[in-house]
Structures are given as structure tokens and as C-alpha cells.
XYZ file of C-alpha atoms in Angstrom:
740
model
C -12.582 20.971 23.407
C -13.689 22.856 20.330
C -11.036 23.298 17.688
C -9.806 26.653 16.579
C -7.628 27.538 13.622
C -3.974 26.650 14.402
C -1.889 29.775 14.955
C 1.109 30.768 12.855
C 1.759 27.305 11.483
C 3.975 28.775 8.774
C 6.787 28.568 11.310
C 6.649 24.784 11.553
C 9.611 22.934 10.105
C 7.873 21.075 7.308
C 6.104 24.220 6.117
C 9.405 26.111 6.056
C 10.801 23.423 3.805
C 7.727 23.609 1.588
C 8.097 27.392 1.277
C 11.791 27.028 0.508
C 11.212 24.478 -2.249
C 8.283 26.426 -3.659
C 10.525 29.456 -4.172
C 12.806 27.557 -6.520
C 12.286 28.040 -10.253
C 10.691 25.072 -11.969
C 12.580 22.837 -14.377
C 15.689 20.805 -13.809
C 17.924 23.025 -15.897
C 17.261 26.070 -13.699
C 18.142 24.463 -10.366
C 21.901 24.442 -10.141
C 22.312 22.820 -6.728
C 19.881 19.955 -7.351
C 20.762 16.860 -9.325
C 17.423 16.933 -11.100
C 15.954 14.620 -13.710
C 12.921 15.367 -15.864
C 10.279 12.668 -16.082
C 10.782 11.018 -19.422
C 14.567 10.763 -19.100
C 16.432 7.809 -17.635
C 17.088 8.090 -13.926
C 20.660 8.342 -12.713
C 21.923 6.045 -9.979
C 22.018 8.481 -7.062
C 19.172 7.913 -4.638
C 18.601 11.609 -3.949
C 18.019 12.701 -7.526
C 15.029 14.974 -7.950
C 12.561 13.716 -10.543
C 10.413 16.477 -11.972
C 7.122 16.034 -13.795
C 7.242 17.049 -17.410
C 6.071 20.557 -18.267
C 3.200 19.071 -20.258
C 2.014 16.967 -17.300
C 2.242 19.885 -14.872
C 0.368 22.254 -17.156
C -2.639 19.936 -17.093
C -2.364 18.904 -13.433
C -4.877 19.881 -10.753
C -1.962 21.098 -8.619
C 0.559 22.260 -11.227
C 3.351 23.704 -9.059
C 4.870 23.912 -5.573
C 3.408 27.410 -5.321
C -0.143 26.157 -5.862
C 0.425 23.345 -3.361
C 1.783 25.785 -0.788
C -1.149 28.130 -1.268
C -3.702 25.382 -0.596
C -1.643 23.709 2.131
C -1.159 26.907 4.121
C -4.891 27.582 4.051
C -5.659 24.000 5.086
C -3.574 24.229 8.260
C -4.254 27.862 9.115
C -8.033 27.578 8.592
C -8.911 23.868 8.569
C -12.577 24.504 9.298
C -12.927 26.885 6.372
C -10.831 24.732 4.033
C -12.692 21.452 4.609
C -16.172 22.956 4.931
C -15.650 24.675 1.590
C -14.890 21.337 -0.083
C -17.694 19.537 1.765
C -20.295 22.166 0.815
C -19.396 22.483 -2.838
C -18.692 18.888 -3.847
C -21.132 16.703 -1.870
C -24.828 16.429 -1.185
C -26.045 17.101 2.344
C -29.677 16.669 3.306
C -28.945 19.076 6.128
C -25.834 21.173 6.750
C -23.828 20.967 9.968
C -23.964 23.729 12.542
C -21.508 26.531 13.255
C -18.845 24.161 14.527
C -17.137 22.278 11.690
C -14.723 20.373 13.923
C -14.459 19.499 17.577
C -11.383 17.705 18.853
C -9.197 16.788 21.803
C -6.005 14.855 21.084
C -4.453 15.338 24.522
C -5.178 12.611 27.089
C -4.152 15.035 29.842
C -7.182 17.187 29.002
C -9.834 14.487 29.039
C -11.205 11.843 26.722
C -9.883 11.759 23.177
C -12.546 13.004 20.775
C -12.600 13.829 17.073
C -15.732 15.067 15.272
C -16.158 16.639 11.837
C -19.354 18.073 10.337
C -21.422 16.784 13.282
C -25.084 17.601 12.732
C -24.663 17.389 8.982
C -27.003 14.797 7.447
C -25.846 12.861 4.391
C -25.346 9.378 2.917
C -22.130 8.203 1.268
C -23.891 5.736 -1.070
C -26.095 8.553 -2.358
C -22.995 10.645 -2.998
C -21.237 7.757 -4.768
C -24.149 6.827 -7.039
C -27.298 9.021 -7.130
C -25.354 12.290 -7.138
C -23.184 11.134 -10.064
C -26.186 9.863 -11.996
C -27.946 13.201 -11.474
C -24.787 14.860 -12.831
C -25.126 12.964 -16.122
C -22.964 9.900 -15.457
C -25.760 7.288 -15.570
C -24.274 5.540 -18.610
C -20.621 5.886 -17.609
C -18.884 2.616 -16.698
C -18.553 2.438 -12.920
C -16.975 -1.028 -12.648
C -15.031 -3.209 -15.015
C -14.684 -6.699 -13.568
C -11.946 -9.051 -14.717
C -12.141 -12.731 -13.814
C -9.277 -14.838 -12.539
C -9.519 -16.700 -15.847
C -8.551 -14.617 -18.899
C -11.407 -13.958 -21.271
C -14.171 -13.682 -18.670
C -15.269 -10.200 -17.682
C -18.256 -7.960 -16.966
C -19.089 -4.323 -16.382
C -21.716 -2.098 -14.788
C -22.653 1.489 -15.544
C -23.442 3.842 -12.681
C -27.201 3.372 -13.193
C -26.848 -0.431 -13.346
C -24.699 -0.398 -10.227
C -27.319 1.662 -8.379
C -30.006 -0.886 -9.330
C -27.922 -3.773 -8.018
C -27.111 -1.900 -4.816
C -30.781 -1.089 -4.207
C -31.858 -4.712 -4.700
C -29.410 -5.919 -2.060
C -30.300 -3.036 0.264
C -33.989 -3.950 0.024
C -33.207 -7.597 0.755
C -31.161 -6.668 3.813
C -34.015 -4.533 5.098
C -36.425 -7.434 4.537
C -34.441 -9.684 6.891
C -34.357 -7.043 9.610
C -31.074 -5.196 9.027
C -31.498 -1.654 10.299
C -29.454 1.491 10.746
C -26.474 0.792 13.043
C -26.605 -3.009 12.630
C -23.360 -4.749 11.703
C -22.966 -6.871 8.567
C -19.960 -9.163 8.152
C -18.774 -9.393 4.537
C -16.466 -12.279 3.579
C -16.268 -11.937 -0.192
C -13.466 -12.042 -2.774
C -12.974 -9.391 -5.424
C -16.243 -9.876 -7.243
C -18.433 -6.902 -8.147
C -20.699 -8.114 -5.338
C -18.147 -6.886 -2.799
C -18.363 -3.130 -3.513
C -22.092 -3.641 -4.183
C -22.476 -5.016 -0.653
C -20.494 -2.179 0.913
C -22.613 0.431 -0.851
C -25.871 -1.378 -0.024
C -25.000 -1.385 3.671
C -24.108 2.301 3.540
C -27.388 3.090 1.766
C -29.478 1.777 4.663
C -27.147 2.965 7.432
C -25.842 -0.512 8.315
C -22.208 -0.820 9.428
C -20.233 -3.130 7.154
C -17.226 -5.052 8.392
C -15.364 -6.544 5.450
C -13.082 -9.429 6.393
C -10.390 -10.288 3.874
C -11.368 -13.565 2.200
C -8.088 -15.167 3.129
C -8.421 -15.064 6.891
C -8.875 -18.363 8.663
C -12.166 -19.465 10.203
C -10.759 -18.682 13.640
C -9.938 -15.107 12.648
C -13.351 -14.685 11.044
C -15.051 -16.052 14.158
C -13.175 -13.521 16.325
C -14.607 -10.690 14.262
C -18.121 -12.142 14.274
C -18.042 -12.435 18.053
C -16.726 -8.898 18.451
C -19.227 -7.027 16.248
C -22.266 -9.380 16.542
C -23.572 -9.008 12.967
C -27.168 -9.517 11.833
C -26.017 -11.398 8.720
C -22.865 -12.829 7.131
C -22.432 -12.390 3.365
C -20.048 -14.654 1.454
C -19.705 -16.723 -1.712
C -19.255 -20.455 -2.081
C -15.715 -20.378 -3.510
C -13.196 -18.373 -5.514
C -10.445 -19.186 -7.957
C -7.176 -17.443 -7.217
C -4.594 -18.435 -9.748
C -4.829 -22.187 -10.260
C -6.286 -22.750 -6.774
C -9.900 -23.042 -5.651
C -10.550 -21.602 -2.190
C -13.740 -22.874 -0.528
C -14.879 -19.737 1.289
C -18.238 -21.129 2.377
C -16.479 -23.964 4.245
C -14.413 -21.386 6.117
C -17.547 -19.407 6.994
C -19.326 -22.568 8.166
C -16.464 -23.362 10.541
C -16.416 -19.755 11.790
C -20.154 -19.810 12.500
C -19.768 -23.010 14.507
C -16.985 -21.368 16.503
C -18.879 -18.112 17.066
C -21.955 -20.048 18.218
C -19.795 -21.653 20.913
C -19.080 -18.112 22.106
C -22.762 -17.197 22.234
C -23.112 -15.444 18.868
C -25.435 -17.278 16.482
C -26.085 -16.024 12.958
C -29.533 -16.594 11.479
C -28.724 -15.755 7.845
C -25.703 -16.555 5.687
C -26.274 -14.983 2.261
C -24.116 -16.854 -0.256
C -23.254 -15.809 -3.789
C -22.800 -18.686 -6.241
C -19.483 -18.056 -7.969
C -20.047 -20.542 -10.759
C -16.566 -20.261 -12.229
C -15.148 -21.653 -8.996
C -17.818 -24.059 -7.652
C -21.358 -25.100 -8.569
C -24.098 -24.848 -5.983
C -24.739 -28.612 -5.956
C -21.157 -29.085 -4.701
C -21.552 -26.474 -1.952
C -22.166 -27.548 1.643
C -25.475 -26.161 2.845
C -27.400 -25.611 6.063
C -31.114 -25.301 5.382
C -32.864 -22.538 7.270
C -29.728 -20.443 7.604
C -28.036 -20.410 4.206
C -29.601 -18.451 1.330
C -28.437 -18.222 -2.272
C -27.907 -14.605 -3.340
C -29.133 -15.321 -6.878
C -32.387 -16.839 -5.574
C -33.503 -13.838 -3.548
C -31.697 -10.547 -4.257
C -32.728 -10.094 -7.939
C -36.404 -10.311 -6.936
C -36.278 -7.033 -5.003
C -37.014 -3.562 -6.433
C -34.232 -1.591 -8.098
C -35.015 1.525 -6.078
C -34.449 1.921 -2.349
C -34.978 4.908 -0.115
C -31.826 6.349 1.398
C -31.281 6.209 5.158
C -29.960 9.682 5.919
C -27.334 9.606 8.654
C -25.364 12.056 10.745
C -21.810 12.765 9.619
C -20.579 11.134 12.832
C -22.702 7.977 12.478
C -20.601 4.818 11.918
C -19.876 3.788 8.330
C -17.699 0.710 8.743
C -15.566 -1.393 11.048
C -12.261 -2.737 9.785
C -10.208 -5.020 11.962
C -6.457 -4.625 12.017
C -3.824 -6.602 13.884
C -2.644 -5.430 17.277
C 0.416 -6.108 19.399
C -1.682 -8.075 21.900
C -2.924 -10.476 19.211
C -6.541 -9.368 19.660
C -7.728 -7.641 16.466
C -8.589 -3.963 16.779
C -11.910 -2.839 15.328
C -11.074 0.489 13.704
C -14.274 2.546 13.460
C -14.729 5.119 10.708
C -17.702 7.457 10.529
C -19.462 8.856 7.492
C -19.069 12.559 6.734
C -15.419 13.300 7.374
C -14.308 10.035 5.809
C -16.395 10.772 2.713
C -14.889 14.218 2.214
C -11.333 13.123 2.949
C -11.165 9.981 0.789
C -12.722 11.751 -2.188
C -10.343 14.696 -1.906
C -7.188 12.624 -1.411
C -8.090 10.405 -4.385
C -8.714 13.415 -6.605
C -5.450 15.228 -5.927
C -2.965 12.416 -5.201
C -3.782 10.736 -8.530
C -4.485 13.980 -10.412
C -7.824 12.419 -11.365
C -9.483 13.396 -14.662
C -12.969 12.375 -15.839
C -11.500 10.322 -18.676
C -9.283 8.215 -16.380
C -9.643 4.462 -15.969
C -8.372 3.553 -12.520
C -7.100 0.235 -11.191
C -6.071 -0.414 -7.612
C -4.867 -3.993 -7.073
C -5.806 -4.012 -3.376
C -8.543 -6.201 -1.931
C -11.556 -4.545 -0.299
C -10.742 -6.613 2.778
C -8.149 -3.945 3.590
C -8.456 -0.194 4.060
C -6.963 0.486 0.616
C -9.893 -1.358 -0.953
C -12.347 0.677 1.095
C -10.884 4.112 0.448
C -9.338 3.658 -2.994
C -11.300 0.899 -4.727
C -14.829 1.773 -3.615
C -15.457 5.079 -1.899
C -12.760 7.524 -3.034
C -13.005 6.715 -6.772
C -16.810 6.492 -6.915
C -17.283 9.729 -5.014
C -15.385 11.238 -7.957
C -17.460 9.388 -10.570
C -14.461 7.318 -11.658
C -14.328 4.134 -13.725
C -12.782 1.399 -11.576
C -11.231 -1.947 -12.544
C -11.884 -4.835 -10.121
C -9.733 -7.939 -10.601
C -10.683 -11.250 -9.006
C -7.472 -13.221 -9.453
C -3.761 -13.429 -8.785
C -1.523 -10.778 -10.376
C 0.833 -13.389 -11.847
C -1.816 -15.742 -13.285
C -1.577 -17.297 -15.800
C 1.798 -15.565 -16.013
C 3.480 -12.426 -14.741
C 2.223 -10.381 -17.665
C -1.375 -10.461 -16.429
C -1.278 -6.994 -14.846
C -0.054 -5.371 -18.048
C -2.533 -7.377 -20.112
C -5.334 -5.908 -17.959
C -3.822 -2.417 -18.232
C -3.883 -2.661 -22.030
C -7.322 -4.291 -22.175
C -9.092 -1.560 -20.222
C -6.732 1.292 -21.172
C -5.899 1.859 -17.498
C -4.489 5.338 -16.895
C -3.900 5.188 -13.119
C -2.332 2.030 -11.651
C -2.030 1.763 -7.846
C -0.317 -1.224 -6.245
C 1.986 -2.418 -3.456
C 5.812 -2.528 -3.432
C 5.551 -6.258 -2.684
C 3.863 -6.796 -6.035
C 6.343 -4.527 -7.784
C 9.288 -6.501 -6.388
C 7.585 -9.795 -7.219
C 7.097 -8.732 -10.829
C 10.667 -7.437 -10.951
C 11.840 -10.871 -9.915
C 9.950 -12.533 -12.753
C 11.978 -10.573 -15.209
C 12.124 -7.882 -17.793
C 14.773 -6.970 -20.271
C 16.317 -4.230 -18.160
C 16.750 -6.324 -15.024
C 18.047 -9.292 -17.043
C 20.728 -7.124 -18.629
C 21.737 -5.571 -15.309
C 22.119 -9.016 -13.759
C 24.133 -10.235 -16.740
C 26.444 -7.215 -16.571
C 26.885 -7.654 -12.818
C 27.856 -11.306 -13.203
C 30.237 -10.633 -16.117
C 31.987 -7.916 -14.116
C 33.131 -10.141 -11.283
C 32.574 -13.875 -11.682
C 34.649 -15.804 -9.150
C 36.824 -18.691 -10.264
C 35.297 -20.743 -7.485
C 31.796 -20.269 -8.865
C 32.698 -20.290 -12.565
C 30.422 -23.244 -13.284
C 27.548 -21.530 -11.505
C 28.243 -18.348 -13.487
C 28.070 -20.253 -16.762
C 24.779 -21.762 -15.659
C 23.573 -18.287 -14.786
C 24.486 -16.973 -18.252
C 22.270 -19.600 -19.854
C 19.388 -18.725 -17.512
C 19.686 -15.035 -18.308
C 20.031 -15.542 -22.049
C 16.972 -17.784 -22.106
C 15.020 -15.114 -20.279
C 16.204 -12.452 -22.704
C 15.056 -14.576 -25.628
C 11.666 -15.302 -24.104
C 8.668 -13.003 -24.319
C 9.237 -10.386 -21.663
C 6.396 -10.040 -19.192
C 6.323 -6.259 -19.130
C 7.749 -5.011 -22.385
C 5.590 -7.208 -24.598
C 2.601 -5.047 -23.568
C 2.027 -1.459 -24.657
C 1.095 0.211 -21.317
C 0.832 3.471 -23.316
C -2.416 4.390 -21.556
C -0.684 4.752 -18.173
C -0.106 8.288 -16.961
C 0.111 7.979 -13.132
C 1.448 5.134 -10.986
C 0.924 4.641 -7.253
C 2.500 2.733 -4.395
C 0.857 1.740 -1.104
C 1.320 -0.427 1.977
C 4.989 -0.050 2.892
C 7.986 2.090 1.970
C 9.081 1.363 -1.596
C 12.830 0.894 -1.898
C 14.548 3.112 -4.498
C 15.515 0.236 -6.810
C 11.885 -0.951 -6.989
C 10.771 2.665 -7.507
C 13.167 2.993 -10.432
C 12.024 -0.274 -11.998
C 8.382 0.741 -11.588
C 9.105 4.143 -13.116
C 11.458 3.123 -15.911
C 10.049 -0.240 -17.000
C 6.343 -0.136 -16.173
C 5.794 3.582 -16.653
C 8.172 4.007 -19.562
C 10.050 6.781 -17.696
C 7.077 9.135 -18.092
C 4.558 8.417 -15.296
C 4.918 10.145 -11.897
C 4.598 7.795 -8.913
C 2.306 8.694 -6.019
C 4.164 6.941 -3.201
C 1.467 7.209 -0.544
C 1.914 6.889 3.205
C -1.223 6.363 5.288
C -2.846 3.782 7.580
C -6.078 1.932 8.294
C -6.544 4.416 11.110
C -6.035 7.553 9.014
C -8.707 6.664 6.450
C -6.798 8.259 3.567
C -3.456 9.550 2.336
C -1.394 11.557 4.814
C 1.985 12.082 3.140
C 2.073 11.730 -0.629
C 3.422 13.315 -3.782
C 1.007 15.352 -5.873
C 2.044 14.190 -9.353
C 2.108 17.544 -11.133
C 3.444 19.660 -8.288
C 6.505 18.255 -6.637
C 9.809 16.860 -7.787
C 10.068 13.351 -6.401
C 12.847 11.354 -4.789
C 12.706 7.594 -5.391
C 11.442 6.015 -2.166
C 10.274 9.189 -0.438
C 6.626 9.915 0.371
C 7.567 13.627 -0.010
C 5.228 16.111 1.707
C 1.976 16.128 3.703
C -1.451 16.208 2.121
C -3.691 19.202 2.726
C -4.619 19.616 6.384
C -2.055 17.084 7.645
C 0.608 18.308 10.053
C 3.279 15.616 10.474
C 5.882 16.090 13.164
C 8.924 14.025 14.082
C 9.525 13.680 17.813
C 12.209 12.142 19.986
C 11.624 9.583 22.728
C 10.515 12.355 25.105
C 7.925 13.657 22.645
C 9.873 16.805 21.765
C 9.460 17.964 18.174
C 12.705 17.829 16.163
C 13.434 20.443 13.527
C 15.422 20.125 10.333
C 17.149 16.996 9.071
C 16.370 14.264 11.581
C 14.953 10.845 12.406
C 12.458 9.879 15.053
C 8.859 8.934 15.752
C 6.219 10.135 13.302
C 3.251 11.853 14.917
C 0.459 14.073 13.621
C -0.567 17.366 15.183
C -4.272 18.155 15.010
C -7.054 16.079 13.467
C -8.139 15.616 9.868
C -11.603 14.609 8.582
C -10.710 10.999 7.678
C -9.336 10.050 11.102
C -10.859 7.037 12.833
C -12.939 7.870 15.879
C -12.342 4.927 18.200
C -11.648 1.220 18.484
C -14.985 -0.545 18.577
C -15.937 -1.371 22.150
C -12.531 -0.359 23.513
C -12.029 3.391 23.628
C -9.446 2.959 26.386
C -7.241 0.886 24.072
C -7.728 3.562 21.402
C -6.368 6.223 23.728
C -3.583 4.036 25.133
C -2.279 2.876 21.759
C -2.469 6.076 19.737
C -2.543 9.058 22.079
C -0.810 8.204 25.367
C 2.704 7.609 23.998
C 3.038 11.296 23.025
C 0.237 13.366 24.618
C -1.185 16.014 22.324
C -0.374 14.055 19.169
C -1.683 11.113 17.195
C 1.149 8.556 17.314
C 1.399 6.651 14.055
C 3.637 3.860 15.341
C 6.004 4.521 12.433
C 9.514 5.849 12.294
C 10.375 8.625 9.875
C 13.359 10.578 8.618
C 13.263 14.047 7.157
C 16.115 14.965 4.846
C 17.779 18.336 4.277
C 15.182 19.201 1.631
C 12.236 18.451 3.925
C 11.268 15.166 2.235
C 9.808 12.442 4.436
C 11.210 8.907 4.356
C 9.185 6.279 6.211
C 11.459 3.770 7.960
C 8.824 1.230 9.017
C 7.059 0.404 12.226
C 8.994 1.393 15.323
C 8.688 -2.169 16.562
C 10.560 -3.040 13.353
C 13.478 -0.885 14.436
C 16.528 -2.845 15.548
C 18.788 -1.408 18.236
C 22.279 -2.640 17.371
C 24.969 -1.488 19.782
C 22.972 1.661 20.468
C 22.279 2.349 16.789
C 18.608 2.463 15.851
C 18.325 0.797 12.440
C 15.059 0.629 10.521
C 14.469 -2.770 8.976
C 13.128 -1.083 5.841
C 16.455 0.693 5.397
C 18.440 -2.555 5.482
C 15.895 -4.265 3.225
C 16.191 -1.435 0.716
C 19.978 -1.783 0.645
C 19.783 -5.539 0.107
C 17.207 -5.241 -2.674
C 19.421 -2.709 -4.457
C 21.822 -5.603 -5.111
C 21.085 -6.743 -8.692
C 20.825 -10.407 -7.702
C 18.442 -9.854 -4.759
C 14.738 -9.951 -5.635
C 13.297 -9.435 -2.160
C 14.440 -9.185 1.434
C 12.871 -9.134 4.880
C 14.870 -8.148 7.939
C 14.111 -8.873 11.598
C 15.950 -8.384 14.856
C 17.277 -11.235 16.983
C 18.900 -11.290 20.397
C 22.677 -10.831 20.339
C 24.809 -11.367 23.398
C 27.190 -8.531 22.496
C 25.168 -6.056 20.442
C 21.845 -6.440 22.231
C 20.146 -7.077 18.921
C 21.501 -8.498 15.714
C 20.265 -8.141 12.156
C 18.828 -11.263 10.556
C 18.048 -11.019 6.841
C 15.882 -13.356 4.781
C 16.913 -12.964 1.142
C 15.107 -14.152 -1.993
C 17.349 -14.172 -5.059
C 16.485 -13.363 -8.657
C 15.180 -16.467 -10.362
C 18.032 -18.685 -11.595
C 20.715 -17.224 -9.322
C 22.365 -19.919 -7.157
C 23.219 -19.525 -3.485
C 26.921 -18.992 -2.808
C 29.229 -17.778 -0.098
C 30.577 -15.103 -2.450
C 27.086 -13.773 -3.009
C 26.435 -13.765 0.734
C 29.545 -11.621 1.239
C 28.544 -9.353 -1.636
C 25.110 -8.743 -0.103
C 26.643 -7.872 3.258
C 29.126 -5.549 1.562
C 26.254 -3.804 -0.225
C 24.602 -2.999 3.120
C 27.937 -1.910 4.569
C 28.532 0.429 1.646
C 25.043 1.920 1.622
C 24.366 2.273 5.338
C 27.519 1.526 7.318
C 29.316 -1.309 9.046
C 26.959 -1.080 12.022
C 24.073 -2.169 9.769
C 25.691 -5.309 8.367
C 23.388 -8.330 8.645
C 24.678 -10.901 11.110
C 22.917 -13.637 9.174
C 21.804 -14.052 5.564
C 19.096 -16.706 5.446
C 18.401 -17.935 1.901
C 14.675 -17.812 1.237
C 13.069 -19.381 -1.860
C 10.011 -17.404 -0.819
C 8.741 -15.354 2.100
C 5.668 -16.156 4.224
C 2.969 -13.820 2.920
C -0.751 -13.460 3.310
C -2.803 -13.774 0.161
C -2.765 -10.000 -0.133
C 1.029 -10.013 -0.268
C 1.826 -8.838 3.276
C 4.963 -10.414 4.722
C 4.273 -12.154 8.051
C 7.288 -10.899 10.002
C 6.020 -12.540 13.173
C 6.793 -15.917 11.600
C 10.202 -14.741 10.400
C 11.116 -13.605 13.921
C 10.224 -17.019 15.324
C 12.298 -18.813 12.668
C 15.232 -16.461 13.225
C 15.076 -17.051 16.985
C 14.570 -20.819 16.448
C 11.299 -20.647 18.384
C 9.763 -23.142 16.003
C 7.135 -24.336 18.461
C 5.703 -20.797 18.626
C 4.978 -20.178 14.942
C 1.230 -19.856 15.602
C -1.496 -19.782 12.964
C -0.120 -19.967 9.419
C -3.467 -20.685 7.769
C -3.706 -17.224 6.208
C -0.464 -17.658 4.269
C -0.681 -17.845 0.500
C 1.940 -20.632 0.527
C 2.179 -22.307 3.961
C 4.850 -24.663 2.599
C 7.297 -21.741 2.483
C 7.644 -22.003 6.265
C 9.007 -25.559 6.067
C 11.436 -24.498 3.333
C 12.749 -21.661 5.474
C 13.201 -23.929 8.477
C 15.086 -26.454 6.322
C 17.450 -23.702 5.105
C 17.982 -22.171 8.538
C 21.563 -23.363 8.916
C 22.610 -23.294 5.274
């Protein structure tokens, strides 16, 4: 059905909260009933403190106040067609404008097939808008990409005009081998400049890129090849990540053998020679199929005609895991995604033309698509691309890169934040020392003495964070999972010097861009809360029957109405698309996440609903328990899963990684449990604390909770594929410590 402007949405719960907060006078000193803290001052210990941007930051911000946010937000939900068409018309190039209907949607399975369309009939090209449009606007000589090698001291950069030339050369090559509009291209590349170049080249000629994270196994890669049937696979021979060399071409070779067994043969494998990792003479080669990038691409012209496409033509496929084990091919189209990612990037990071932006995500994930390549470049931004591991050669590498390129906006994952916290800084060392001195047990006196020496040695060593300036930073960002308040505070106080607002973004592969996020200059923040919805997004919290819940509550997070960046289907399986996302609560997009809304209207993501543990009738979000555990000064990281319990139904099983140098002890186990009891309640106490030297993570830092559930349940013969783990040996360590 055709969309119409939503009626009287000012009566919705979240908008009432927004209006209420917007009516408050700005500044901490004027708000008597809020325990407010100005950015730039040390945060207090209470988790619900309000953290306000400084007056100076707000004055210069794109959205400088709650009032300005409310003004734009109200328009975006009361007149979405007018709001988004105004942005699309004024900020992007269209070869041909769309018709009278800006949006057409049906999100209710009871009324027919699910359908979302934005700007249909509008003709554009996202590569043209990323590059040509910016060059025409005078940015030809502006740095588009800074590239930093895994090995310190090796780097490169491209201006916008140089980047366009490189993109056109690859686009011309792809056309020469028969790649046409609508054809799929599998991209299995690490974080070299050639990765965003490839994405943009595909978009320029209307090909559909499917980037596969260069850490997936050959079996996983083969699954994706078989599903999307690409014309070509693009890879490189190898990559260095930290001290390791990963032979990507070998993985691709094995995947192509496997896909051929399933009837999908690939005629061309374009391979970039990454000389710092592996020379071409050491690379396995299949004549007639394999082609060296450097031998062919640079020979093609540096100009390439644009393939103009409809706004609803496919832009890319990105596979994400599903509950059935079969990867889901999330399909995003061109026009709406272009407008939405550019707009979310601009406002959520308060982007200025002088900013240097670094997102640590890999382009193999949606964050790398929306907020490494498309969102920043649509705004003409300068982007840092880093090939290596964030802790190589030591845990100061991130801050070394920040200082080197004068990074102003730094966007990363809570997993990385907690990992860097664990490696130490002066503040965390002191807090651990104070904690130990307060209550050392006689039983563990010798361990305490050992711990003192460890802490003192760390205090005397060069500190990984504080030895770098980081003065260029002005905005920080968090992505991928809820960030626990203690990690938020460390990120804010230590990394940002107590002066940089944190954009704690909630969104998904399926949403294309930010959905709930702070706007740095507008809203007071609460550590760990994603705050309020972005323009045009109408989040609702529903109960198990799908009834919207008002006020302070917890439940299932859904979205009412569509937004331009929404995915349109699952490739080749529209029925699964409808069943997974729209049947659970008809009339809404079901996110699969749990959410709480506090008395002030702030949203707190509690994790996937399948990561909710039902203990004696209490629904407990694993993220909530993990946050409580990590707040303990001697806990570096925690992952919580549910296990069967003969009395409670489900029990809470916690894997805990301690701060480096802290020994395991029964007293510490009891202290961790008491921390959860004090913060959440006795019903949330972990039944088991499993000491974990490390957690099973993919190379992008995602914790593989599937493996943790199997270990917790002692289903050790059902661990499945662990080839994508950064450190597969961690699994054996966890099994060995299962009964300790």
C-alpha cells in the first residue's frame, strides 16, 4: 500500500519523553532533579548520571539542542516523505527525479506481501555521488583515504581525484570481462585501499557487490558463492594481521573447488599481490582462471561512464548469520540507502569538513559498508583505513594512528574498548590497586603481594593510552553491541580525556544505518544508553502479544513504519524475510533485540532476545549480567549464556576474563557473584563462573556465543566450525578450565 504521513505521532511515548526533555533548560546547574555532569568533568559513579556536552561543543554542533532535535524529529515522523525527499533533492545528484510517490510500503503480513520502496523511479548512482559530485564541488585534491599498514611505518593515501581514477580503472576491467548491471561480484579482501575501491567500482557499473569478511573459512565463502553465483571473485594473495600471515588465496582456492562441486564454477579470480605479506612467486596459481590485479587493472582508462540505476536497483548483498545456520543474504538497494547512510553519518558524528574519521570496522561487515565507505564519502570525508590488528605491535597502536593522522572522530566496538582496557592504563591500574588494598584476604595474601608487583610494574611502564596525545579527538563512537557503563566511562575519561561525547549507536545489518543514537551536541547522555531515535525512526517496545508498552518498561524492540535505509528482502528467500522480521509482530519490523526504556525515555539495548535467560520466570538479558560483571575492577571481559537448570529452568553461566596479572581465586569468584547480586538482584546471580584466559572471537572481535553455549552444556562434540576464530586454541583452554 502507498504510505501516507503518520497521524498525530506526537502522542507516542518516545516523542512525549523527547518533548519533556527538550523543555528542560540546558546546562547541568539549571536542572535540579537530574544528577548531571558536564563533559570535561570527571564522571561520578552512578550509572544514571546525565552527561551534557559542553556549551562550546553544542554551539558549534549541527544539532545544538534538544529543541532543534525535536523540531527535526517531529517533522521526520509527521511528514516522512517531505523530510527525506527534501534531503535527497538538495544534497545528492539524481539523473532523473522520482515521481509523486516518495515512499511505498507495507509492513503488515496480514495485508499482503511485505514491500518497502523509497524514491522509486529516481535515477542515480552512489559511486557518482561519492566521488564525481565531491570532485565537482572542489574536493578533487582533498585526501579521501589514508591507508595504514599492519606494519608501522608503511602507509599510503589517495585524494578524491586519484581514488576516482583507480575506481574507473577497475570498473573498466570488470566490464571487459563481461560484468554487467545486476551481476554479482564476490569480494574477499582485507582492509587494503583496494577494498573500498572495489565496492565503488562495482557500484559505478551497476554490479552488485557481496563483500565476505576475509576471515571466513573456505566453506563459508563457498556457501556465499553458491548462493549469489558471482561473475568474478576478487581477493588478494595474503595479509598480515599482527604477527600472523593469513593466506587468503588458499582459502579462495578451496572455496572455488567446493562451489564447483555444487555446480557454480568461477571463470575469473582477480588477485591483488599484497607484497608485504606474500610475494607472487610464493602464491599458488591456476592458469586460465587467476589474474594478477597489478598486471591488468592499471592498463585501463582512468575514466568510466556511469551506469545510472533506479533507486530501488540492488546495490549490495551482505550475508549475516541466521538461526537455521544458513546465511541470510541481506539485500540493500541504492537510493534510500544512499540518503540514509549519508544523513546518519553527518548528524550522529556531527561531521565537519575538517574532520579526519576512523572507523575500525572491516568492510566485510555492514559497519564497513555504511560507515567506512559510503556514509563518509557521500559527505566528502577523509577516512582512515587500517589493515592490521588494533593491538599490534602493542596496545598503543590505535592511539599512535589517532595522533599520526590527527583523527577527530574515532568509531569502534565495545569489544575493542574492553580489550584495550584490559591491557592497562594508569586509571585502571590505580583502581585495581585500590580495590586490592581495601580487602585483601589473609588466605590470598601471597597472591595479593604478587598482584601488587604486577600493578606497580604496569604503573612504571609506558602506558598504552596516556603516552599518546589524542588531543585531536572530538567525537567517539561505539558500535556492534551494548557498551557497558564501566567501558563507556573508560572510553570517555581515558581515551577522550573527559571531553569527547560518545555516539553509542544501535543499528543492524538489516537497517542499513543508525536507528537509535545520541546526537553529540544535542542530548545529555547516560553511560551505556543509545538514547533516542534518529530522524524518521519510530521505535516501539512491545510485549509478547505485540502490544505497545508505554512509559518505563522492558520488552521486544520493534520499529513502526519504514525508513529509507531499510533492507528490501533476503536474496532469493522473500518468505524467510517476512517470517523472520515481520510475522512475529504483524505491522512492525521486529529487530530481534530486547530493549528497556527508563523513566527519562532513554533506550537501553539488552541484547538479542535469544540471549535472554529465563531464570525462575525472570527474564534476564545476558548483556545486563555481563555489564555488572565487567563493572568489577578485576574483571576485564565477560560473556554470559544460559544453560538448562533442573530447578530454575535456565541457569546463568558466566565466562570471565580477568585483568592481566590477577590470579583466579575462590574469594574473587564470590566477589564477582556479589557484584551481580548487588547491581541486579539475587535472581541474576551466575550459577557458574568459568575462568576464561580468553573468549572465542572472530577476527573482527565478535564473541562466538554458540561455542560458549556448547562448552557450558558440555556438548563438546557439537562445537562445529571454529575456523573463523582469531585464536582457535582458546576453545581448548576453556574446555580444560571447565571444572576449575
